[in-house]
Every structure is written in structure tokens, then in C-alpha cells.
Coordinates of C-alpha atoms in Angstrom, one line a residue:
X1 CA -5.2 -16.2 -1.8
X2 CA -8.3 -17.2 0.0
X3 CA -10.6 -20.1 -1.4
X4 CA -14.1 -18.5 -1.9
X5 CA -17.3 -20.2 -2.9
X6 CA -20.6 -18.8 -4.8
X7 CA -21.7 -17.5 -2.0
X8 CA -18.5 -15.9 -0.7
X9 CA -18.5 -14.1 -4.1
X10 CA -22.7 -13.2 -4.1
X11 CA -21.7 -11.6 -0.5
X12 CA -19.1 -9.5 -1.9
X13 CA -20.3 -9.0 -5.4
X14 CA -23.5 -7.4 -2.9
X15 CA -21.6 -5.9 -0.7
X16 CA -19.7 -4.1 -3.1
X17 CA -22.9 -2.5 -4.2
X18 CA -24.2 -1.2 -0.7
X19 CA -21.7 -1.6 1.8
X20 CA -24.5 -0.2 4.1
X21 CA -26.7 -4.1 4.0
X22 CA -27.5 -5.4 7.3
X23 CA -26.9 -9.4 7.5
X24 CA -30.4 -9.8 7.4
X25 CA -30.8 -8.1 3.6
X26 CA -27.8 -9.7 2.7
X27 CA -28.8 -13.2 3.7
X28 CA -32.4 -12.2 1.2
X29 CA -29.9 -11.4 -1.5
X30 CA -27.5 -13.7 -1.0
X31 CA -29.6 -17.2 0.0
X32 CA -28.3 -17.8 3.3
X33 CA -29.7 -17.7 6.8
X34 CA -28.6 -14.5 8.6
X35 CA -26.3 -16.5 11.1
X36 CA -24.7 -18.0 8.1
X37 CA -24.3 -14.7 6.2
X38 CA -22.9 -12.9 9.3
X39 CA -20.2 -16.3 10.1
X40 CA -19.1 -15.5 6.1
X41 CA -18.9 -12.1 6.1
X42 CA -16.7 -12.1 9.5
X43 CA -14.4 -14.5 7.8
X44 CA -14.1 -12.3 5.0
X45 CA -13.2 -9.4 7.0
X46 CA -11.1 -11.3 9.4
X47 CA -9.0 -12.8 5.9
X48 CA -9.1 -9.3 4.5
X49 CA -11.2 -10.0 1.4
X50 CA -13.0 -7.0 2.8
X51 CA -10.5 -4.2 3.5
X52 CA -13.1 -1.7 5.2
X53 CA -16.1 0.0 4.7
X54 CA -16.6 3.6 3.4
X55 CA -18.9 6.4 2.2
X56 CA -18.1 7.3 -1.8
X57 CA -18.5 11.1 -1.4
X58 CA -19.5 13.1 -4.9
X59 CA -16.7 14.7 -5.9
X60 CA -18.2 17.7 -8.1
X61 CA -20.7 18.3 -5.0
X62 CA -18.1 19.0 -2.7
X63 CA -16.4 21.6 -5.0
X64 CA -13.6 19.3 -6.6
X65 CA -14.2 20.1 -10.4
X66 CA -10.7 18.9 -11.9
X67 CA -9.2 15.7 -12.2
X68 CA -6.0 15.4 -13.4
X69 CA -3.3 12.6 -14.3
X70 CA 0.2 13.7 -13.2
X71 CA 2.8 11.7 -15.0
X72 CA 6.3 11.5 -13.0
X73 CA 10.1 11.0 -14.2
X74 CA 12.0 10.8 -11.3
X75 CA 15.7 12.7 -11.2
X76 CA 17.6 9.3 -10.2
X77 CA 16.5 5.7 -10.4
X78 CA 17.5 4.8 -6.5
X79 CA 15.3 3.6 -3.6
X80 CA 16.7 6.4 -1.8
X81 CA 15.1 8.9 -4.7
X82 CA 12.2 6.6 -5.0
X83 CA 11.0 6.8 -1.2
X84 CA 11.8 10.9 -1.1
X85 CA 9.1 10.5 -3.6
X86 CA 6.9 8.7 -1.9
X87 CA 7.0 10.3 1.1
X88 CA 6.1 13.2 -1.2
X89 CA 3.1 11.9 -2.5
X90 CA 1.7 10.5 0.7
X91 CA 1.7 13.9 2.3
X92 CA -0.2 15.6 -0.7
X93 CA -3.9 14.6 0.4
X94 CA -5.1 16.0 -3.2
X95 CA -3.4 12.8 -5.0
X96 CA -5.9 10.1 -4.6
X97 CA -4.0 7.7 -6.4
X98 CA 0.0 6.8 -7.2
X99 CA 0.9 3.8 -9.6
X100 CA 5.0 2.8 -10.4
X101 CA 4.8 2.2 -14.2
X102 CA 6.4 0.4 -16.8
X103 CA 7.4 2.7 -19.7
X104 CA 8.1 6.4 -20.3
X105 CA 6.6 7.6 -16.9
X106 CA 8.4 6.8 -13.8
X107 CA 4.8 7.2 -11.8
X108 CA 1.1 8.2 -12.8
X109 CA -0.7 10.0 -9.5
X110 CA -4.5 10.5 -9.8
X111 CA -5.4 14.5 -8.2
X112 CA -8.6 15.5 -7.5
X113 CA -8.5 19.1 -7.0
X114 CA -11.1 22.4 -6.8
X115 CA -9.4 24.2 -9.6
X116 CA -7.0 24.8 -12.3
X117 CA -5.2 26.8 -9.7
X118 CA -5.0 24.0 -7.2
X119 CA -3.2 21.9 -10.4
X120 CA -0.7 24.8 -11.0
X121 CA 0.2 24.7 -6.9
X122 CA 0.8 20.6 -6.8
X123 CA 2.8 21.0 -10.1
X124 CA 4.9 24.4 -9.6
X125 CA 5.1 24.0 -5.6
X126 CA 5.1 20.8 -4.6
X127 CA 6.5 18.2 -7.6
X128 CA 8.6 20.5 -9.4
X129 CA 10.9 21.7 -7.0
X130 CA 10.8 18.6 -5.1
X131 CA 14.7 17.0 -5.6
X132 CA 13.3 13.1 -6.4
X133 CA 11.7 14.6 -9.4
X134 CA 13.0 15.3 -13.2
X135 CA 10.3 16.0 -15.1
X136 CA 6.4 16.7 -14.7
X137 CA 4.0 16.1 -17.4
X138 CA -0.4 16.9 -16.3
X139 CA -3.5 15.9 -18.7
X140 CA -6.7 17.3 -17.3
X141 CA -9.7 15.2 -17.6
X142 CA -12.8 16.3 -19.7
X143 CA -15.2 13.7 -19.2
X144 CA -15.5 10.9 -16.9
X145 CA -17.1 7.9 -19.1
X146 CA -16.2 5.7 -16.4
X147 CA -15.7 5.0 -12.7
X148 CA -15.7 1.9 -10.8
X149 CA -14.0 0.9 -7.3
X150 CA -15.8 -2.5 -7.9
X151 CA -13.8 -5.7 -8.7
X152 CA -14.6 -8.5 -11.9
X153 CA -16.0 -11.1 -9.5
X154 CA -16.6 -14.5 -11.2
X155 CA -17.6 -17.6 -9.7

């Protein structure tokens, strides 16, 4: 783990807002001189504090109107089993997310999808039939209360 200061942390903390600031609005927010804000920020991208930059597209704008959580028992507990699955999953670009669990589930994915229909073809199609997987279990979100990409950072 990389040693961070207040500052390291107001730059990311700011950045994590608008990824878009130029050194010059982020030295302003920040308290730094631009030269300074531009040395820190390179040092945070060079240690890979900063893993990239991206737009956040809307979702619902672009015709994506279902989430749904997929929960995953796989057929066999092997890492043979458990990278067929993965390759699986890393080839479905409607599964935004993919966590190994502790508990019932084997795996949670996270779909994004256009419709109901699009949920019936990932589970009947695609994770069903697929030999790495027993059993298939989808909730469909209702509501999104909350969303947030942004980390807890605390001096």
C-alpha cells in the first residue's frame, strides 16, 4: 500500500468527483500549485492509486432498464470448474460485475440488461446450460436507492 498524505487524498477524493479537472482546477481545489498537483497526480497514476479514467454513461438513457443480481452454485468445487466459469462470465459483456462469496451462493454477477427478455437469454442460454454451473437463482432490482463507484477516503 502506498503512503498518502492530505493532499494525496483531497486530489483523489476530487478526482473522484470529476475525473474531467485540469491540474490547474485541481491545484484551486486541492491547495497546491499546479506543478505540484500535476508531480502528485502522476505519482498516483504511475503507483496505480488511479486505475484509469472513464465516462459513467446513464444506464436507463441508453435503453438498459433491468438490473439484476444472478446468484451462482457451481456443479463442482474445482479450479478447473471455477475458471470454465470464469471464462464464462468474462465473455458475457451484459454482467458488469462477478464477486466469489462466502455462503450459499458460489458467485453473485451484477447484469445490466435492456429487458426481461435479455434476463431469460443470460439465464436459459448462457448460465444454465453452461457445464461449470449447478444451479441459477435471479432477483430483479426495483429501485436503485444507491449507487456509488466512489471510495471512503479518510485522511
Amino acid at each position: 500500500m502506498i503512503s498518502l498524505d492530505a493532499f494525496d487524498l483531497k486530489i483523489l477524493g476530487a478526482l473522484q468527483d470529476d475525473g474531467r479537472l485540469t491540474n490547474q482546477e485541481l491545484a484551486g481545489i486541492v491547495g497546491l500549485s499546479p506543478s505540484q498537483c500535476s508531480r502528485r497526480r502522476m505519482r498516483l497514476e504511475e503507483e496505480k492509486v488511479i486505475a484509469g479514467y472513464r465516462a459513467e454513461l446513464a444506464s436507463e438513457a441508453l435503453g438498459f432498464g433491468v438490473i439484476a443480481f444472478i446468484q451462482i452454485t457451481l456443479a463442482t468445487h474445482s479450479p478447473d470448474n471455477a475458471k470454465k466459469f470464469r471464462a464464462l462470465i468474462n465473455r458475457v459483456d451484459d454482467i458488469q460485475e462477478a464477486y466469489s462469496l462466502t455462503g450459499d451462493a458460489d458467485y453473485v454477477l451484477k447484469a445490466v440488461l435492456r429487458d426481461l427478455k435479455s434476463l431469460s437469454d443470460i439465464v436459459n442460454n448462457v448460465l444454465m446450460p453452461h457445464p461449470s454451473v449447478a444451479h441459477v437463482r435471479s432477483s430483479i432490482v426495483l429501485d436503485r436507492l444507491k449507487e456509488s463507484g466512489k471510495l471512503p477516503l479518510r485522511a
